[in-house]
Coordinates of N, CA and C in Angstrom, one line a residue:
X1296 N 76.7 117.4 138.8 CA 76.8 116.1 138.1 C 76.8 116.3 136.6
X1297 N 76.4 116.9 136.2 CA 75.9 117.5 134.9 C 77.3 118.1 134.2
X1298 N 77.7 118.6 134.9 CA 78.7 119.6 134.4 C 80.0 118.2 134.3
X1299 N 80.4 117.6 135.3 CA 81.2 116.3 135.2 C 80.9 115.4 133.7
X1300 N 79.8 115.5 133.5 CA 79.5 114.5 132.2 C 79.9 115.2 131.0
X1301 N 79.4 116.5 131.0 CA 79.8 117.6 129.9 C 80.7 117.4 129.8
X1302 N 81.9 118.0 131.0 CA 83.2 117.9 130.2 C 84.1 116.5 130.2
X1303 N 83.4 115.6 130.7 CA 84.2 114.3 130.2 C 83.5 114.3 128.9
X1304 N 82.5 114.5 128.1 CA 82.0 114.1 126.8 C 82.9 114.9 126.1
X1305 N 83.3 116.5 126.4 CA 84.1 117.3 125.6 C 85.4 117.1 125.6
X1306 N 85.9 116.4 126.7 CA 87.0 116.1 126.5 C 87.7 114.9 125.7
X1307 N 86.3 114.2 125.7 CA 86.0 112.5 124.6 C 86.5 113.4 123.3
X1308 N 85.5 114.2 122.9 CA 85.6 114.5 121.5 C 86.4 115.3 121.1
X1309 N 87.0 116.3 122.0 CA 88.7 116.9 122.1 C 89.5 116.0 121.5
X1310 N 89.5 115.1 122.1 CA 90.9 113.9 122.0 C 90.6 113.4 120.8
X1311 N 89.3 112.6 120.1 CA 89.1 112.3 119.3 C 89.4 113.0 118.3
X1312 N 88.9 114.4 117.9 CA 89.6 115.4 116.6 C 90.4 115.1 116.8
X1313 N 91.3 116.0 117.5 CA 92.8 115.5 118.1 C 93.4 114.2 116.8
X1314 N 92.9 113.5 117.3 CA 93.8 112.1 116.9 C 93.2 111.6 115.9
X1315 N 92.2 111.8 115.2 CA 91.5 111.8 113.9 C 92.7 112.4 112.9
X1316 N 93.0 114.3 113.4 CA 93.4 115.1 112.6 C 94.5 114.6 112.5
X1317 N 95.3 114.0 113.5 CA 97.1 113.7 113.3 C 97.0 112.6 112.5
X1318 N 96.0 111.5 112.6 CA 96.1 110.5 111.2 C 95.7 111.3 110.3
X1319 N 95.1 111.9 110.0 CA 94.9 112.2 108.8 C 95.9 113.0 107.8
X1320 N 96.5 113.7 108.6 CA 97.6 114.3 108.7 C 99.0 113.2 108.3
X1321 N 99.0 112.1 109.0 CA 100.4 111.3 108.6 C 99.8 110.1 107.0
X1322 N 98.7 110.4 107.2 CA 98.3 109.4 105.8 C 98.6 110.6 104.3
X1323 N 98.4 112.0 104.6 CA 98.8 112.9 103.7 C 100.3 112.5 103.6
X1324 N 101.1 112.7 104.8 CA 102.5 112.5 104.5 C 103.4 111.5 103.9
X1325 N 102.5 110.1 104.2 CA 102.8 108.9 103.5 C 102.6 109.0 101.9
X1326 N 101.0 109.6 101.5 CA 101.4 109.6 99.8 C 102.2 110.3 99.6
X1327 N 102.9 111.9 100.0 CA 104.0 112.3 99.3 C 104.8 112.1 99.1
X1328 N 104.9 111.6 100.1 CA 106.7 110.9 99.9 C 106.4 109.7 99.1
X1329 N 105.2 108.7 98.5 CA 104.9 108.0 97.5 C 105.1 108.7 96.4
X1330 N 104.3 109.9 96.4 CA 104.4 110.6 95.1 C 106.2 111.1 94.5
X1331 N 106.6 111.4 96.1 CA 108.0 112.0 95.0 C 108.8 110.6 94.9
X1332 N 109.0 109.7 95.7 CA 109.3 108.7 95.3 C 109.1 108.3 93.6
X1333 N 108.0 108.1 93.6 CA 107.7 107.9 91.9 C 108.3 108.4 91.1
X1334 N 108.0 109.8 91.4 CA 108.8 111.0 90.4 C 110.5 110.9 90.2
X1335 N 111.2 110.7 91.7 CA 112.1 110.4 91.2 C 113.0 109.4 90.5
X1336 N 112.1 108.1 90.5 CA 112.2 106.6 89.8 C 112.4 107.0 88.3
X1337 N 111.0 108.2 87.7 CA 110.7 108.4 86.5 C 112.2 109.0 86.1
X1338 N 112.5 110.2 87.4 CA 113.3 111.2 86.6 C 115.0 109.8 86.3
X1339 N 115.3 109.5 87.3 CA 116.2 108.7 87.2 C 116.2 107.4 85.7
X1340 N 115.2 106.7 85.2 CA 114.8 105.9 84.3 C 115.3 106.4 83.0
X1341 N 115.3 108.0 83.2 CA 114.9 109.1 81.9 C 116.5 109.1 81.8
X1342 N 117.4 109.4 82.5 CA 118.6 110.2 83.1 C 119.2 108.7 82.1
X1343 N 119.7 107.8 82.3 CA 120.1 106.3 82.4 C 119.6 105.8 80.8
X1344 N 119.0 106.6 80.2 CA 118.5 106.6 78.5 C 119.6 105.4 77.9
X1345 N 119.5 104.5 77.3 CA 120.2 103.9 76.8 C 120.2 103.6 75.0
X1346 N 119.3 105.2 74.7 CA 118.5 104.5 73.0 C 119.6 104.5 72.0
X1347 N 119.8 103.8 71.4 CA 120.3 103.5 70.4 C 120.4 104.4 69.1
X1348 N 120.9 105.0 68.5 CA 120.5 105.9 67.2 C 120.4 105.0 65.9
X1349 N 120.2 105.1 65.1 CA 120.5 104.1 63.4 C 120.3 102.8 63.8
X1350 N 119.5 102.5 64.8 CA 118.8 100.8 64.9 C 117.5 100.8 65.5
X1351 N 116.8 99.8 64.9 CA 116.1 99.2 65.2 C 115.4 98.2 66.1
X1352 N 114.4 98.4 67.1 CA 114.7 97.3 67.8 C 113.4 95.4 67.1
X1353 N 114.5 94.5 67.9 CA 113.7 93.1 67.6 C 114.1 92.7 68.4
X1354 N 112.7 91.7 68.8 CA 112.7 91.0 70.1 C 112.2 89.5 69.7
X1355 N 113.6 89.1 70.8 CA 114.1 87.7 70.2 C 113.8 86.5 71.5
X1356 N 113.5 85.8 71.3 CA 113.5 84.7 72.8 C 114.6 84.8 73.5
X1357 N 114.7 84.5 74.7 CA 115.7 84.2 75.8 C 115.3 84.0 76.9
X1358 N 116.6 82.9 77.5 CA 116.3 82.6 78.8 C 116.5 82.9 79.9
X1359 N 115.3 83.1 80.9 CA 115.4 84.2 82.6 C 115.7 83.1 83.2
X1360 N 117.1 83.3 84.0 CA 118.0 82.4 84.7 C 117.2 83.1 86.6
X1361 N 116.6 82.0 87.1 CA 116.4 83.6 88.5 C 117.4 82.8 89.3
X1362 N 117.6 83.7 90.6 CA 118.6 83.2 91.5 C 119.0 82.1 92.0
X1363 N 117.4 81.1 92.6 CA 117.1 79.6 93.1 C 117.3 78.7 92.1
X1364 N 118.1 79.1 90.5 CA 118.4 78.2 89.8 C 117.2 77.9 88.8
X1365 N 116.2 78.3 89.3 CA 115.1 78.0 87.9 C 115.2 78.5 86.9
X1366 N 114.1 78.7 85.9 CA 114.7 79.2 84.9 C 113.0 79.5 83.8
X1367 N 113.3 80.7 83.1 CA 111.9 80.1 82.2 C 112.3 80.9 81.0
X1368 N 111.3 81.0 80.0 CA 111.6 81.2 78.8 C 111.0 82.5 78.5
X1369 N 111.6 83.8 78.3 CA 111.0 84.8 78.3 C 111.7 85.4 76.7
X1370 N 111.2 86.9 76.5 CA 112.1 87.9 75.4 C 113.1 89.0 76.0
X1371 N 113.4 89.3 74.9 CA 114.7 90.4 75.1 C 114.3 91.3 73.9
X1372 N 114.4 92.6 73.9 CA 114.4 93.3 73.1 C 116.3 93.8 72.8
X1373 N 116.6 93.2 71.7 CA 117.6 93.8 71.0 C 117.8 94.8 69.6
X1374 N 118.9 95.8 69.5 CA 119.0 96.7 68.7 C 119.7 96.6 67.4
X1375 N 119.3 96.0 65.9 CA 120.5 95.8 65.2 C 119.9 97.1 64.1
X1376 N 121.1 97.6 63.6 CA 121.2 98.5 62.5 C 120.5 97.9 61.5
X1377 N 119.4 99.2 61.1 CA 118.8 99.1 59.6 C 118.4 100.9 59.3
X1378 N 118.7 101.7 59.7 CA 118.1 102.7 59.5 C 118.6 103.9 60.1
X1379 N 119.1 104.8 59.2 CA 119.8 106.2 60.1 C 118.4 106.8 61.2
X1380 N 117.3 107.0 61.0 CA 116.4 107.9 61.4 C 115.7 107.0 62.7
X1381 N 116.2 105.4 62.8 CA 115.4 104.6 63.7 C 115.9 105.1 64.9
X1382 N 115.5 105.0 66.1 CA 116.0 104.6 67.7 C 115.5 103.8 68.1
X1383 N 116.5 102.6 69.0 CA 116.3 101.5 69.9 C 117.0 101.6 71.1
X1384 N 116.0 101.1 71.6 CA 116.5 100.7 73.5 C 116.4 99.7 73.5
X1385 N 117.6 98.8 74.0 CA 117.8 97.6 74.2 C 116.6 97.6 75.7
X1386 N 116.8 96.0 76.2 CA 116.0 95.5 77.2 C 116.8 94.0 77.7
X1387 N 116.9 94.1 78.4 CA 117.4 92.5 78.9 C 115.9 91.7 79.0
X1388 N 116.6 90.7 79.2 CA 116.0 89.1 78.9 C 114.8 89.3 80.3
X1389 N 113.7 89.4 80.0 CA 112.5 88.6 81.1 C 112.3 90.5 81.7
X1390 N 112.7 91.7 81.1 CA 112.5 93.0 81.8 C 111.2 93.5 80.6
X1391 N 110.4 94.3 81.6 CA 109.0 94.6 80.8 C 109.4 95.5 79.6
X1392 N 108.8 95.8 78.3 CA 109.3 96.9 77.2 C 107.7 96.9 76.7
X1393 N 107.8 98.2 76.3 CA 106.5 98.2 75.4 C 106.7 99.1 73.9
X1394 N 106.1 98.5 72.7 CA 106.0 98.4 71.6 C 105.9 100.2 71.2

């Protein structure tokens, strides 16, 4: 009788590593493919450069039209010439930019 309990308890805990280790194992696999995902957003972002040479940027009001017709009042970063040594990256209307 003893021995029946043993190995149903070892077989409990078999199974459990078991299946502990394969999640643990597929939650590894989910960040990396998060991680290269990322990386390749970054590399792609970089690739698509749009800077401007000999301008400056200024950010001017404008209006974010969204799909359902609404609408609100957001900025735009635009690029106008003042300077050989400046670079600007434009930005459409209501898209995040930082200073």
């Amino acid at each position: 009788m003893k021995k029946k309990i043993f190995g149903a308890v070892l077989i409990t805990v078999i199974t459990f590593v078991g299946c502990w280790n394969f999640n643990q194992s597929k939650k590894k696999a989910l960040l990396s493919n998060l991680i290269l995902a990322n990386i390749e957003a970054l590399a792609q972002s970089n690739e698509s450069s749009t800077e401007e040479k000999g301008k400056s940027p200024e950010t001017k009001r404008c209006k974010k039209t969204f799909p359902d017709g609404t609408f609100t009042s957001s900025v735009e970063r635009v690029c106008t010439p003042s300077c050989s040594s400046c670079t600007c990256t434009p930005v459409p209307c209501g898209e995040p930019f930082y200073n």
